[in-house]
């Protein structure tokens, strides 16, 4: 369940993108959790068809996932299936950052791929044929040449994992029993059997295998053979037989792939890209340009996409560093020292030296920086020093000790600590010592988990406010069409707000999407 | 800058050869009570309560003892308004004086700032410095009229690290760390940005707003009516 601030932001986004009706359905799911159609109708007080239309839009735009569960018809009756719907909060928020996703693809693959991705983001999910129709309507070129170019660009996007096949639209979730969901258990990498919630089971069941997700359309419309082989290995025995039976001739396969396979943006990939970018930016600002260059090189040469670390060979890092501004002058020794300072561990595999680094420690550093900055701006320099001490200690510290270490007079320190505690930035514990009379001691600590939640909600609220202010300014711009100076002032204000929203969104990703 | 000589925790032991001059009974009671509290001192209200003599006599006795230079009044850093007395041969304990960073019951910010600047300068000059290096440089510079201990330097340097003016690192023993033993703690100026960074949330009015919990889209306090937004965007309408 999401917090009220998160809910408000999500509903606001849905309202501005799709209107009140869709926003109402979405809000109902975010608040109520997984619901059936009838439950949504009851909750929203909309008609059946209105809710259905709302759900269709939300599913089309990857904001809702449907799944079926068994439903007992009655005593002795046949088991039917009931469709349930769950909102995908992360995907709803991603709608705020489409411009960032487009910029990533533009930088990596060029403007044509960016345009193709734009279509997918605008429409949520499209088949290849639909992409062709969209492109043809905008250009006057011959449709077959457009088709070829589009196919190549789509392949590039899929190879880069920026685009994927859509998940299964409505997987059936069998009841949790001894058999359980075989696929859910098999996919679990943990040795002990985990209990997944219904929603987690639905997501697992809907997900395609890695090979299926990124199975490209080749020139002849045939899926590449090595992908097909990998796909075959990935399925169970029963599914394998079905696969062989359904194997059709190449032309029909191509037709199915182009007309029926739905493609969408792979948000996971974009989140990874933005995460690495944030890490590089943080390291650059903390440790200098050289450290930023080396980390960027390590990230680019790493082939670890899903894990919490980046790992690359020294040769790969060296090559990547040399290609960067200022990189050519960096010696091997200097690069080794920087890698050491970054906290990388090294190992030797196949006579090559590999460097590995946990991304999480940089993310934590970014998060600490963000919260410390908040404390500084809200409570001042002394509060900042005190807060930094407590974050570093990670345990309870007594007032007098805080006062001594931070060079803040005890009474002043007490006042600051009280203010921070009152605003839920700190946890406080009172201890009474009985010696020569009773003495009260106050111990203080930063409870990261609860504070990080508080800060995240603050960010949701700030993002909502910025969105609202931008909309307000746009309205005002319409009203002052004749007054040039006022319009110019409003335009500048809107730019400041939009840039600020991008920054706040970066912070949101830091606390919501990049966390492990 | 001058400060009284700093010899924390050092106290002259009362000379057993010299006896205090003969005191009237009331003064003797008060004096022995104060002396018994050694370097902790005693609050005047506690003296009046424990001496068992009239308050007015206690007050007279205290004045007389002070004029005879047998007792002194000290500032208790935790309760500056409380008059505290101590025998002259004792130096106030850390609990009373606040420690070596306090002067007359208040933090000696002038001394602290000077020491901070000196530590920063020496760290910058040395590029990579241990506590011993910094202490040696400060002592050699002879700028300080009073002795500054290694412990004091360590405390200052740790506060600088909390302010992100410097970084605390472990020496690798190679390259720029070649002058420092491997594994030893050392310090250098922050390579990248020095001091705190400006966060994303704190760069907008909402980040610092004291009324954020009362702010709602349609409320009296809302983004559309927000005065902080108006000031920030310099909107006059």
Tab-separated table of C-alpha atoms in Angstrom, chain B residues 23-161:
chain	number	residue	atom	x	y	z
B	23	UNK	CA	39.579	31.152	60.922
B	24	UNK	CA	36.491	32.085	62.875
B	25	UNK	CA	34.214	29.099	63.462
B	26	UNK	CA	31.653	30.064	60.796
B	27	UNK	CA	34.357	30.644	58.185
B	28	UNK	CA	36.058	27.384	59.088
B	29	UNK	CA	32.818	25.420	58.598
B	30	UNK	CA	32.135	27.045	55.220
B	31	UNK	CA	35.772	26.707	54.098
B	32	UNK	CA	35.984	22.997	54.985
B	33	UNK	CA	32.677	22.350	53.261
B	34	UNK	CA	33.907	24.024	50.065
B	35	UNK	CA	37.307	22.323	50.237
B	36	UNK	CA	35.677	18.913	50.631
B	37	UNK	CA	34.087	19.298	47.175
B	38	UNK	CA	37.551	19.605	45.652
B	39	UNK	CA	37.445	20.314	41.931
B	40	UNK	CA	33.681	19.934	41.635
B	41	UNK	CA	32.933	23.065	43.652
B	42	UNK	CA	29.695	23.675	45.524
B	43	UNK	CA	26.641	25.777	44.802
B	44	UNK	CA	25.918	28.565	47.271
B	45	UNK	CA	22.445	27.174	47.971
B	46	UNK	CA	23.991	23.830	48.898
B	47	UNK	CA	26.485	25.608	51.206
B	48	UNK	CA	23.648	27.399	52.966
B	49	UNK	CA	21.742	24.159	53.361
B	50	UNK	CA	24.622	21.956	54.546
B	51	UNK	CA	26.587	24.391	56.729
B	52	UNK	CA	23.878	24.501	59.342
B	53	UNK	CA	24.362	28.191	60.071
B	54	UNK	CA	22.322	31.241	59.235
B	55	UNK	CA	22.355	32.367	55.601
B	56	UNK	CA	23.541	35.848	56.436
B	57	UNK	CA	26.538	34.422	58.284
B	58	UNK	CA	27.307	32.129	55.333
B	59	UNK	CA	27.284	35.115	52.971
B	60	UNK	CA	29.638	37.069	55.282
B	61	UNK	CA	31.934	34.046	55.590
B	62	UNK	CA	32.098	33.607	51.798
B	63	UNK	CA	33.035	37.266	51.304
B	64	UNK	CA	35.723	37.024	53.937
B	65	UNK	CA	37.170	33.779	52.537
B	66	UNK	CA	37.286	35.275	49.067
B	67	UNK	CA	39.111	38.378	50.312
B	68	UNK	CA	41.633	36.091	52.088
B	69	UNK	CA	42.132	34.320	48.741
B	70	UNK	CA	41.168	30.949	50.148
B	71	UNK	CA	38.206	30.366	47.831
B	72	UNK	CA	37.170	31.522	44.360
B	73	UNK	CA	33.937	31.556	42.446
B	74	UNK	CA	33.798	29.569	39.237
B	75	UNK	CA	31.273	29.372	36.389
B	76	UNK	CA	29.459	26.080	36.122
B	77	UNK	CA	29.013	25.535	32.393
B	78	UNK	CA	25.817	23.549	32.939
B	79	UNK	CA	24.238	26.172	35.198
B	80	UNK	CA	25.800	29.524	34.563
B	81	UNK	CA	23.390	31.358	36.826
B	82	UNK	CA	24.367	29.269	39.879
B	83	UNK	CA	27.086	30.797	42.002
B	84	UNK	CA	29.631	28.060	42.572
B	85	UNK	CA	32.614	28.192	44.923
B	86	UNK	CA	35.812	26.226	44.976
B	87	UNK	CA	39.003	26.218	47.054
B	88	UNK	CA	41.703	28.212	45.192
B	89	UNK	CA	44.123	25.296	45.019
B	90	UNK	CA	41.790	23.339	42.744
B	91	UNK	CA	41.183	23.689	38.999
B	92	UNK	CA	37.558	23.171	37.984
B	93	UNK	CA	36.853	19.687	36.691
B	94	UNK	CA	35.630	19.102	33.128
B	95	UNK	CA	32.077	18.708	34.415
B	96	UNK	CA	32.188	22.210	35.879
B	97	UNK	CA	34.321	24.113	33.369
B	98	UNK	CA	33.100	22.298	30.269
B	99	UNK	CA	36.563	21.116	29.419
B	100	UNK	CA	39.503	22.575	27.600
B	101	UNK	CA	37.353	24.282	25.003
B	102	UNK	CA	35.518	26.426	27.509
B	103	UNK	CA	36.511	29.754	28.926
B	104	UNK	CA	34.454	31.399	31.678
B	105	UNK	CA	31.700	28.925	31.114
B	106	UNK	CA	31.342	29.574	27.388
B	107	UNK	CA	32.751	27.843	24.356
B	108	UNK	CA	35.917	29.646	23.318
B	109	UNK	CA	34.826	30.052	19.698
B	110	UNK	CA	37.715	32.366	18.844
B	111	UNK	CA	40.261	29.741	19.883
B	112	UNK	CA	38.349	26.992	18.134
B	113	UNK	CA	38.075	28.936	14.855
B	114	UNK	CA	41.767	29.796	14.859
B	115	UNK	CA	42.705	26.182	15.457
B	116	UNK	CA	40.308	25.087	12.674
B	117	UNK	CA	41.919	27.492	10.212
B	118	UNK	CA	45.388	26.343	11.163
B	119	UNK	CA	44.517	22.676	10.828
B	120	UNK	CA	42.936	23.297	7.396
B	121	UNK	CA	45.938	25.266	6.214
B	122	UNK	CA	48.424	22.599	7.288
B	123	UNK	CA	46.356	19.808	5.764
B	124	UNK	CA	46.234	21.752	2.508
B	125	UNK	CA	49.992	22.423	2.576
B	126	UNK	CA	50.857	18.818	3.408
B	127	UNK	CA	48.227	17.398	0.994
B	128	UNK	CA	48.022	14.200	3.071
B	129	UNK	CA	48.489	14.665	6.824
B	130	UNK	CA	48.260	12.577	9.969
B	131	UNK	CA	47.272	14.043	13.326
B	132	UNK	CA	50.912	13.967	14.373
B	133	UNK	CA	51.929	15.943	11.278
B	134	UNK	CA	49.304	18.611	11.888
B	135	UNK	CA	50.183	18.894	15.591
B	136	UNK	CA	53.862	19.221	14.776
B	137	UNK	CA	53.198	21.988	12.239
B	138	UNK	CA	51.014	23.935	14.632
B	139	UNK	CA	53.630	23.664	17.386
B	140	UNK	CA	56.413	24.686	14.989
B	141	UNK	CA	54.481	27.696	13.692
B	142	UNK	CA	54.509	29.238	17.202
B	143	UNK	CA	51.394	31.197	16.326
B	144	UNK	CA	49.570	29.802	19.323
B	145	UNK	CA	50.569	31.415	22.597
B	146	UNK	CA	49.237	28.436	24.448
B	147	UNK	CA	50.052	24.802	24.088
B	148	UNK	CA	47.697	22.811	21.976
B	149	UNK	CA	47.551	19.071	22.633
B	150	UNK	CA	47.290	16.291	20.066
B	151	UNK	CA	43.909	15.380	21.513
B	152	UNK	CA	42.671	18.894	20.803
B	153	UNK	CA	43.950	18.708	17.226
B	154	UNK	CA	42.197	15.354	16.789
B	155	UNK	CA	38.905	16.789	18.044
B	156	UNK	CA	39.139	19.781	15.717
B	157	UNK	CA	40.038	17.638	12.725
B	158	UNK	CA	37.117	15.281	13.377
B	159	UNK	CA	34.771	18.265	13.479
B	160	UNK	CA	36.215	19.455	10.140
B	161	UNK	CA	35.465	16.034	8.689
